[in-house]
XYZ file of N, CA and C in Angstrom:
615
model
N 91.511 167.417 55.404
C 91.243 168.588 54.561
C 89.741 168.708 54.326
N 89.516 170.083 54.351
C 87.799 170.079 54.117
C 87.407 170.228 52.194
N 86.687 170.662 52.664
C 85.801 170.506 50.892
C 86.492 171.652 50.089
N 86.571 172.894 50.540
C 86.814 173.712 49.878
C 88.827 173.477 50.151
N 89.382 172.828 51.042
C 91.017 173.301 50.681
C 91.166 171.772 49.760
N 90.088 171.316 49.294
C 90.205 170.118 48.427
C 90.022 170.474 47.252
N 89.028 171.729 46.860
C 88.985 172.006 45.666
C 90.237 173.083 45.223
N 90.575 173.975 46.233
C 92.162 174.884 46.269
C 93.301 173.944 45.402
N 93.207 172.745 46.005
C 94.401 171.748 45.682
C 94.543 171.191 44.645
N 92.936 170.977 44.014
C 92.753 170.291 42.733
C 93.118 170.861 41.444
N 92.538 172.810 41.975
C 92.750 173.849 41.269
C 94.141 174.157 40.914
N 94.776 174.031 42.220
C 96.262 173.972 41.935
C 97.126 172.978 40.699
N 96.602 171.805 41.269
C 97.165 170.336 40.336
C 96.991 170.739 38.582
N 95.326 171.350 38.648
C 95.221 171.200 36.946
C 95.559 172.748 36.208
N 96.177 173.779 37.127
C 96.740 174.868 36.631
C 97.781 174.710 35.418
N 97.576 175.263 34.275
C 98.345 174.608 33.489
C 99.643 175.517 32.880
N 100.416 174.900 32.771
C 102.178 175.334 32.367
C 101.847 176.355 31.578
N 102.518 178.053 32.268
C 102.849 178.426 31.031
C 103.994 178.766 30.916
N 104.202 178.866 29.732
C 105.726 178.853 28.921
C 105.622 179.895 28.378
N 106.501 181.090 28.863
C 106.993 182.349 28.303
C 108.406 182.218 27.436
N 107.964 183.060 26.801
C 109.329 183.009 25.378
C 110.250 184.163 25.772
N 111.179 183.737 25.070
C 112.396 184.573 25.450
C 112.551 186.032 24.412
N 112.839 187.214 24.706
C 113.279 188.395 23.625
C 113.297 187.825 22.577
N 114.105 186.667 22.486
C 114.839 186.358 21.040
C 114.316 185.829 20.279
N 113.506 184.801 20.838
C 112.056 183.753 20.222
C 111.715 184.598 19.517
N 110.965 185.434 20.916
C 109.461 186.376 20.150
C 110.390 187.121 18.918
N 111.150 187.766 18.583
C 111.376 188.636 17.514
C 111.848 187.403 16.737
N 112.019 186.809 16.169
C 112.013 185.350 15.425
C 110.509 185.536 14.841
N 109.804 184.710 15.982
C 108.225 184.550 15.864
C 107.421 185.341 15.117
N 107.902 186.767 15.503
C 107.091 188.093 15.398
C 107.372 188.331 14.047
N 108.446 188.571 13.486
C 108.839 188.683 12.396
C 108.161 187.768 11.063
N 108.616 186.290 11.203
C 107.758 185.373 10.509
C 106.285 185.555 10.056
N 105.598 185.495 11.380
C 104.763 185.971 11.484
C 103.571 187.600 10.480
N 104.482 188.211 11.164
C 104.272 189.883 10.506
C 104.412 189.360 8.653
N 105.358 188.838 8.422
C 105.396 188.724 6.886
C 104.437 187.807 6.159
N 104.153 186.920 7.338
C 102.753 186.117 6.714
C 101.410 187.036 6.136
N 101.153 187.609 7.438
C 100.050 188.834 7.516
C 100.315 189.673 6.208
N 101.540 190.224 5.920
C 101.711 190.982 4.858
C 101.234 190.716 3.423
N 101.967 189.652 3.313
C 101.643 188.474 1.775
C 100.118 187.880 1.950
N 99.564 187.933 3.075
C 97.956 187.629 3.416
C 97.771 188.985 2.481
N 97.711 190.558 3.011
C 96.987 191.469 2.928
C 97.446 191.437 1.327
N 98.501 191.199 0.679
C 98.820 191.798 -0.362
C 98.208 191.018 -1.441
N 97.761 189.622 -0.949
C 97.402 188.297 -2.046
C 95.901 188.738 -2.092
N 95.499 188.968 -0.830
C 94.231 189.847 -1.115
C 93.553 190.441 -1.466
N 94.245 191.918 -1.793
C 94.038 192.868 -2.823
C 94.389 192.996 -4.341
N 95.511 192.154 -4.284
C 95.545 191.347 -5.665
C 94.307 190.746 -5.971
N 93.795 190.071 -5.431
C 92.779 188.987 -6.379
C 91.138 190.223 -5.810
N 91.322 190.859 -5.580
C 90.151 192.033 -5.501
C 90.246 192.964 -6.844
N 91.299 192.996 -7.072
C 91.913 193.886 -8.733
C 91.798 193.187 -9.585
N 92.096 191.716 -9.660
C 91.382 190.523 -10.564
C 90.480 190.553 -10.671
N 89.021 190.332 -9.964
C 88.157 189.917 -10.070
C 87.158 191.076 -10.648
N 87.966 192.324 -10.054
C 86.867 193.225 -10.708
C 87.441 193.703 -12.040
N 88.939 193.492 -12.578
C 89.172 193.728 -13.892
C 88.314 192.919 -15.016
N 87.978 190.850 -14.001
C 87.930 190.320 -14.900
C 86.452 190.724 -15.196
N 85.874 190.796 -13.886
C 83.911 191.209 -14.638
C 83.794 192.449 -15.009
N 84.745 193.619 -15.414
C 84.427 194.372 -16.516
C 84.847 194.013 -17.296
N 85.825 193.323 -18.078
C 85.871 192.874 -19.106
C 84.685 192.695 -19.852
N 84.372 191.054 -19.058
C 83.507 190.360 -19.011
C 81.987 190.518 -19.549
N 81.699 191.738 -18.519
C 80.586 192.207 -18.742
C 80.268 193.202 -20.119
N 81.134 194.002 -20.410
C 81.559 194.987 -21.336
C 81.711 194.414 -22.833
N 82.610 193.407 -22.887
C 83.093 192.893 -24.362
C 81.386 191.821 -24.805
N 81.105 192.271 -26.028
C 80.048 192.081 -26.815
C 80.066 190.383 -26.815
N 79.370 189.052 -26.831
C 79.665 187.568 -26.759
C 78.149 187.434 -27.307
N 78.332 185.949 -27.984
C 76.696 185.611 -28.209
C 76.088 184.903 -26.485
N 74.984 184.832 -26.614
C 74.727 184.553 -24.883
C 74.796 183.271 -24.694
N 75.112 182.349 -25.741
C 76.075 181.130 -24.913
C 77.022 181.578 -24.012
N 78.154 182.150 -25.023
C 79.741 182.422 -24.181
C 79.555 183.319 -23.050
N 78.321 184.228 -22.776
C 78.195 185.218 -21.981
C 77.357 184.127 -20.732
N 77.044 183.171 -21.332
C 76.416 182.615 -20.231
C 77.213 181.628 -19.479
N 78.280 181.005 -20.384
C 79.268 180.260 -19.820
C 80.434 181.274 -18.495
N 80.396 182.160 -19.575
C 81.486 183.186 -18.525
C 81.095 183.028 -17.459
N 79.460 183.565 -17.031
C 79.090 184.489 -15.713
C 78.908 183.017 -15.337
N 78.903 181.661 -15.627
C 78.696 180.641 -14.826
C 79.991 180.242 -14.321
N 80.920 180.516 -14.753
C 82.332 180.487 -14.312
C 82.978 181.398 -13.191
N 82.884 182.862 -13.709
C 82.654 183.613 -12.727
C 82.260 183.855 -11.667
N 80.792 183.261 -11.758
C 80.051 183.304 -9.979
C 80.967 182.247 -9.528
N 81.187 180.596 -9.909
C 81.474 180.040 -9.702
C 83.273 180.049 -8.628
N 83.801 181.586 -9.431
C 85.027 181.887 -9.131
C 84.914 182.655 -8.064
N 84.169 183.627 -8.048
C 83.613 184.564 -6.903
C 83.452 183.923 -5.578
N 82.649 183.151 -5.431
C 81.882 181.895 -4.124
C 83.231 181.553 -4.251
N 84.393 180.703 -4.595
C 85.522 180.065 -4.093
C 86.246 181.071 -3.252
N 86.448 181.627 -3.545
C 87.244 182.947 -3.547
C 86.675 183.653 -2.098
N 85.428 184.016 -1.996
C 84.838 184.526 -1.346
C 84.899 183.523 -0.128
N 84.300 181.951 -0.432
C 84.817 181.138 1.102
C 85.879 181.055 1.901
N 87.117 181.164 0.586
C 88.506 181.024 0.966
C 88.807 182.106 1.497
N 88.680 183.119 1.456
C 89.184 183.996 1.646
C 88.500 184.701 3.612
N 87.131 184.092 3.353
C 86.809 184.116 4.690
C 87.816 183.573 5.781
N 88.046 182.194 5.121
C 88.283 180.919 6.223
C 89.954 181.979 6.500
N 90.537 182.765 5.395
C 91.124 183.028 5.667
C 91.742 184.325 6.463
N 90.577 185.097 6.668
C 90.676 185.865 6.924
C 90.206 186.346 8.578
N 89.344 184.775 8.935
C 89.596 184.383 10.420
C 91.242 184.239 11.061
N 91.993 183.258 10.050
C 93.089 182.990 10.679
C 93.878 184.385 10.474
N 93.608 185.386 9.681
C 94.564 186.645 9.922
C 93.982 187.087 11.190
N 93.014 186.951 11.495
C 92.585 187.980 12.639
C 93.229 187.232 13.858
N 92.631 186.348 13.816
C 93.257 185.001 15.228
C 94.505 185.370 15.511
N 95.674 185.264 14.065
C 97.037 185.793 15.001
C 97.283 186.836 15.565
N 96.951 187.870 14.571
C 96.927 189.009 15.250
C 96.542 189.197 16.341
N 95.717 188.238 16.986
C 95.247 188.556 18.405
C 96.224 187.634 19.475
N 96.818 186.741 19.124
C 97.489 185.808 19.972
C 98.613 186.545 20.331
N 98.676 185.851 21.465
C 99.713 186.315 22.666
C 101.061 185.154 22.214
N 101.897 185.905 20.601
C 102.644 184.930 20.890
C 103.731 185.023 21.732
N 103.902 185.251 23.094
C 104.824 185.242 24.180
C 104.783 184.129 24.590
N 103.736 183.294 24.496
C 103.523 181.616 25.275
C 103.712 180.795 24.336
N 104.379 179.954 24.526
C 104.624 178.924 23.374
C 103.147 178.248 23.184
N 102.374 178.178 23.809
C 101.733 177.469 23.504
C 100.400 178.098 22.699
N 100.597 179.568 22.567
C 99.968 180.232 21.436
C 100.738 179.902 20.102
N 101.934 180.032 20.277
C 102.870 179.586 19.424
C 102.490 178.609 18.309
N 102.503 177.436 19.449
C 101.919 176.427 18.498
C 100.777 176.233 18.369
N 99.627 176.770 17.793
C 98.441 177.031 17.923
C 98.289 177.853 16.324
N 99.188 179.116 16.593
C 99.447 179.660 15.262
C 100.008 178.703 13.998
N 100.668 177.993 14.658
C 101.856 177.220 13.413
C 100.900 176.287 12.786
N 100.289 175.876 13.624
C 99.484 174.456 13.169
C 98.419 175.675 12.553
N 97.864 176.313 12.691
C 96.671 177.047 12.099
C 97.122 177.524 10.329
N 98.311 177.661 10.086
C 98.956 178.090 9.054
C 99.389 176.740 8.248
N 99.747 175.890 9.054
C 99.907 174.922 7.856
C 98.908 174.647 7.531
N 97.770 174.525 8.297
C 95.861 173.849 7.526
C 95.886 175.287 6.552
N 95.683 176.171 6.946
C 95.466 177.296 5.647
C 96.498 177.312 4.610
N 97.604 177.104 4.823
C 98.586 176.540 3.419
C 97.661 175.542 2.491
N 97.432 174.427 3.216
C 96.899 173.474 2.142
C 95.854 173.700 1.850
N 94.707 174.572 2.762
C 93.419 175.257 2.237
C 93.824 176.078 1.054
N 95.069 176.664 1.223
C 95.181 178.298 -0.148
C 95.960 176.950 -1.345
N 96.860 176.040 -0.989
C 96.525 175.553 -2.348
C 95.584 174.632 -2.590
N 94.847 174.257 -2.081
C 93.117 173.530 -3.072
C 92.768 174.560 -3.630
N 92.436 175.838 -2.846
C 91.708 177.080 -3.493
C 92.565 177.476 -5.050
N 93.413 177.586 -4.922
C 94.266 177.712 -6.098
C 94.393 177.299 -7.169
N 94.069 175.536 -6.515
C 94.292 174.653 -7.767
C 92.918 174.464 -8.087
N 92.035 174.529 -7.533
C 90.700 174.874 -8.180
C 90.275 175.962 -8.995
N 90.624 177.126 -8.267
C 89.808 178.396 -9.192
C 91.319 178.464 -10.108
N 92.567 178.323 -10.455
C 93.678 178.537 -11.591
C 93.040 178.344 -12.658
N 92.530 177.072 -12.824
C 91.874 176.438 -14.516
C 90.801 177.622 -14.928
N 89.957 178.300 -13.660
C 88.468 179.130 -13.968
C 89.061 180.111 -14.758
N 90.178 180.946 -13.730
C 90.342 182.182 -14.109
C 91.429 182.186 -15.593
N 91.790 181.216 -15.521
C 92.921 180.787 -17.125
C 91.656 180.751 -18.342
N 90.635 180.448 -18.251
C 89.687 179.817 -19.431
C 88.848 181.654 -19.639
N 88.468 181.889 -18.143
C 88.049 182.800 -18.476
C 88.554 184.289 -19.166
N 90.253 184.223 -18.331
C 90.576 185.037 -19.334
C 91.243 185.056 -21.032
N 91.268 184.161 -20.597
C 91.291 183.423 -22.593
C 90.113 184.102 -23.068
N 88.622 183.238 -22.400
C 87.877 183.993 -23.424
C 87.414 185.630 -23.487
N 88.026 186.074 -22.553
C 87.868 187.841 -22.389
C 89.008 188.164 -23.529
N 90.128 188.036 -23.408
C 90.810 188.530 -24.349
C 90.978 187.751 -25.594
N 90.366 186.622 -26.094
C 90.179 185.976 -27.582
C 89.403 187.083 -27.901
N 88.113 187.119 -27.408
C 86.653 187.741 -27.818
C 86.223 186.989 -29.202
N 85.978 187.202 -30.124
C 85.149 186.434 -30.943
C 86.431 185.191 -31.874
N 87.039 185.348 -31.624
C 88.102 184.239 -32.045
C 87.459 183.095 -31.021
N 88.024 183.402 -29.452
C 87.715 182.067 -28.626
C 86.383 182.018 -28.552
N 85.426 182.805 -28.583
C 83.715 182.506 -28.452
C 83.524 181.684 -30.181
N 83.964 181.813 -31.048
C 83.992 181.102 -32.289
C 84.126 179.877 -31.868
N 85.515 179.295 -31.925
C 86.300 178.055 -30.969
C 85.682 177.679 -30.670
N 85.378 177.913 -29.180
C 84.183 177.614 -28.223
C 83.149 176.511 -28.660
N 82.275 177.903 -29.335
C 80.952 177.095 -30.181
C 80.961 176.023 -30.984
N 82.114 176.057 -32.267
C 82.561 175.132 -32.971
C 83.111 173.917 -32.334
N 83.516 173.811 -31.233
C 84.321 172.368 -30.171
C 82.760 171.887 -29.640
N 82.104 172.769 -29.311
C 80.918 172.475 -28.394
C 79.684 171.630 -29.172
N 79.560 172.139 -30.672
C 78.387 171.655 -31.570
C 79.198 170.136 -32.464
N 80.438 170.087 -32.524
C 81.344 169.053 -33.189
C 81.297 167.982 -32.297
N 81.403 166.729 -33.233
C 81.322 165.502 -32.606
C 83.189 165.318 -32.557
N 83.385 165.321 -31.283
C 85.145 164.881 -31.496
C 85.595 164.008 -31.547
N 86.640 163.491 -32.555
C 87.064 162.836 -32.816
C 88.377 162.222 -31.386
N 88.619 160.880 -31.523
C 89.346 160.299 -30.487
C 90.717 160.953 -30.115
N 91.153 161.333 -31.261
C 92.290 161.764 -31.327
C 92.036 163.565 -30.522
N 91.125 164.170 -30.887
C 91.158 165.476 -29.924
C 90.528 165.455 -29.078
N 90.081 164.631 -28.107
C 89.709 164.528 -27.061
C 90.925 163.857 -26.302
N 92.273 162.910 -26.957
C 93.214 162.953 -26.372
C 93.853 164.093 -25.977
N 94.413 164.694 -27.388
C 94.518 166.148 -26.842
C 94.031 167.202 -26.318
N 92.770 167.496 -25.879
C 92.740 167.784 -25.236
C 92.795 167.623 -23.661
N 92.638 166.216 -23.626
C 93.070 165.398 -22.309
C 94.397 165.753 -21.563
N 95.389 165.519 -22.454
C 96.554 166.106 -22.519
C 97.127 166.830 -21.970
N 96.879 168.097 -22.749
C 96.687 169.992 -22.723
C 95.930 169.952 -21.306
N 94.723 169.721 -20.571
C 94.248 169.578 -19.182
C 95.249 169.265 -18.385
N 95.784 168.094 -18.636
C 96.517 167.446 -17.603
C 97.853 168.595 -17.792
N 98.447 168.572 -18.670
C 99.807 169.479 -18.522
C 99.593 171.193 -18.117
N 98.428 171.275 -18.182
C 98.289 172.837 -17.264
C 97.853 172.509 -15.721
N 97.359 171.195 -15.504
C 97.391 171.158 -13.905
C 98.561 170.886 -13.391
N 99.975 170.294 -14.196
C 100.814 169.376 -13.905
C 101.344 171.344 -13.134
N 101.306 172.075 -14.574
C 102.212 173.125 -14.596
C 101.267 174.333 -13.737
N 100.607 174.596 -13.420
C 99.719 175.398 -12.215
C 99.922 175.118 -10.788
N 100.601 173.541 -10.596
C 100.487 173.012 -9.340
C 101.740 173.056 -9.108
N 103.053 172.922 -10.460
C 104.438 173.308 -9.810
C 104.059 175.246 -9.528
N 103.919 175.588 -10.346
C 104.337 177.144 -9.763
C 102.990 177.630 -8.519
N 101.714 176.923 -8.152
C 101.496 177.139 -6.604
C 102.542 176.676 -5.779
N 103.028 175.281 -5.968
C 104.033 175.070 -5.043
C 104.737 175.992 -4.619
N 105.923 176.108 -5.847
C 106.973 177.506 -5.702
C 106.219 178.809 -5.175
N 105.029 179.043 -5.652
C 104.637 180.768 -5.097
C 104.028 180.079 -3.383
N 103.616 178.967 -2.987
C 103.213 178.306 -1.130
C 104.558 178.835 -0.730
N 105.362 177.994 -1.262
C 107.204 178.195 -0.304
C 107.589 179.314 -0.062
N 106.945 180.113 -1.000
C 107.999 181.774 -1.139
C 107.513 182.456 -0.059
N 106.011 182.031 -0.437
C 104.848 183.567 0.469
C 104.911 182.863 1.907
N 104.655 181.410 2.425
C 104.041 181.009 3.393
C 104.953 179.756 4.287
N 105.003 178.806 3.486
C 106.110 177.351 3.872
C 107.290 177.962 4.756
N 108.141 178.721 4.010
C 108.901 179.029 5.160
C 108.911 179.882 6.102
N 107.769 180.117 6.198
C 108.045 181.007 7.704
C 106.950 180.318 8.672
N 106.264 179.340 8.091
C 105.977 178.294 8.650
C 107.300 177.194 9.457
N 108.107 176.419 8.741
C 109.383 176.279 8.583
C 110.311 176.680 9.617
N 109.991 178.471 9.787
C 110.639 178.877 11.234
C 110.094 178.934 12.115
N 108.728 178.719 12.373
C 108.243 178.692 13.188
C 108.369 177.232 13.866
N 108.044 176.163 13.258
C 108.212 175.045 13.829
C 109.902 174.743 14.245
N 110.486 175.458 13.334
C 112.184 175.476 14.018
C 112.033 175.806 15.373
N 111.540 176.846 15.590
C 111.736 177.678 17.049
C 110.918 176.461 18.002
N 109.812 175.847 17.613
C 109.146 174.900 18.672
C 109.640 173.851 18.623
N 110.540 173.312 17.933
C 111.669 172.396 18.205
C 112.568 172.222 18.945
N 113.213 173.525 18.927
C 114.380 173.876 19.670
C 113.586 174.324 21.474
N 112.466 174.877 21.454
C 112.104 174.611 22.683
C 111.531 173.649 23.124
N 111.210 172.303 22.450
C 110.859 170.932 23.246
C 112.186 170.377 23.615
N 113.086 170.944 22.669
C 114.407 170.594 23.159
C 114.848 170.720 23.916
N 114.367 171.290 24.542
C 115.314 172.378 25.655
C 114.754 172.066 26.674
């Protein structure tokens, strides 16, 4: 064999498998899929109606410029999370939308891309939950919680309320992190779930 029906042959050898899906897959796939994208676009514009309800509030309701300074340090702080996450996430909406899921092996490409952004959307969650809980406390206290505030902040605390408040922390992360769970499963887990069903049943096969 000469040089070039050596490289023909090699070309041949490392051509790689593809695996076309069946009618039935793809509308499985497609479906799952499509509803991810949906609860993407809709979680989206939700927290775009948040963020700008919460900085008019924010900005609008009268505070001494401690509490006004704590807010907007919270705020930006919420904005930038929000704003990264939402990038990282908004690559992986585009990515599927572009994949050819007819090949399994886009298939699994998507699946695995969705479970890393599952556990990306809950860190994001369980991080900015506590911001946007404090902050809207103090938007709708207004001079009750900016009072509070000041008075916890200038007081030397005693052992006993720094337990409780220890406490009260811990039992709103306990209780923020069951209901992300429950709202991951509803919007995302399972149609994750079917997707890896379907790539099961075709290694099976």
């Amino acid at each position: 064999m000469n040089i070039d029906e050596l490289k023909a042959a090699w070309r041949e050898d490392k051509a790689p498998e593809v695996n076309i899906l069946t009618p039935q897959v793809i509308g499985r796939t497609s479906s799952a899929i499509t509803k991810v994208r949906a609860n993407m676009r809709n979680e989206f514009i939700g927290s775009i109606l948040c963020s700008v309800i919460l900085i008019w509030f924010s900005m609008t309701n009268q505070k001494t410029p401690l509490i006004l300074n704590l807010t907007s340090i919270m705020l930006f702080t919420l904005l930038f999370l929000t704003a990264f996450y939402y990038f990282k996430f908004y690559t992986f909406y585009k990515s599927v939308g572009l994949s050819n899921l007819n090949l399994k092996e886009s298939l699994s490409k998507a699946a695995y891309d969705l479970e890393l952004n599952i556990e990306l959307y809950k860190t994001y969650n369980f991080c900015i939950t506590p911001l946007a809980l404090i902050v809207s406390i103090i938007v709708i206290g207004r001079n009750e919680a900016s009072d509070y505030i000041i008075h916890t902040l200038s007081t030397n605390l005693s052992i006993k309320s720094i337990l409780i408040i220890s406490v009260v922390m811990l039992g709103s992360f306990v209780i923020t992190y069951f209901f992300i769970t429950m709202h991951v499963k509803y919007s995302y887990t399972k149609y994750l779930a079917e997707l890896k069903e379907v790539l099961n049943d075709l290694n099976a096969g």
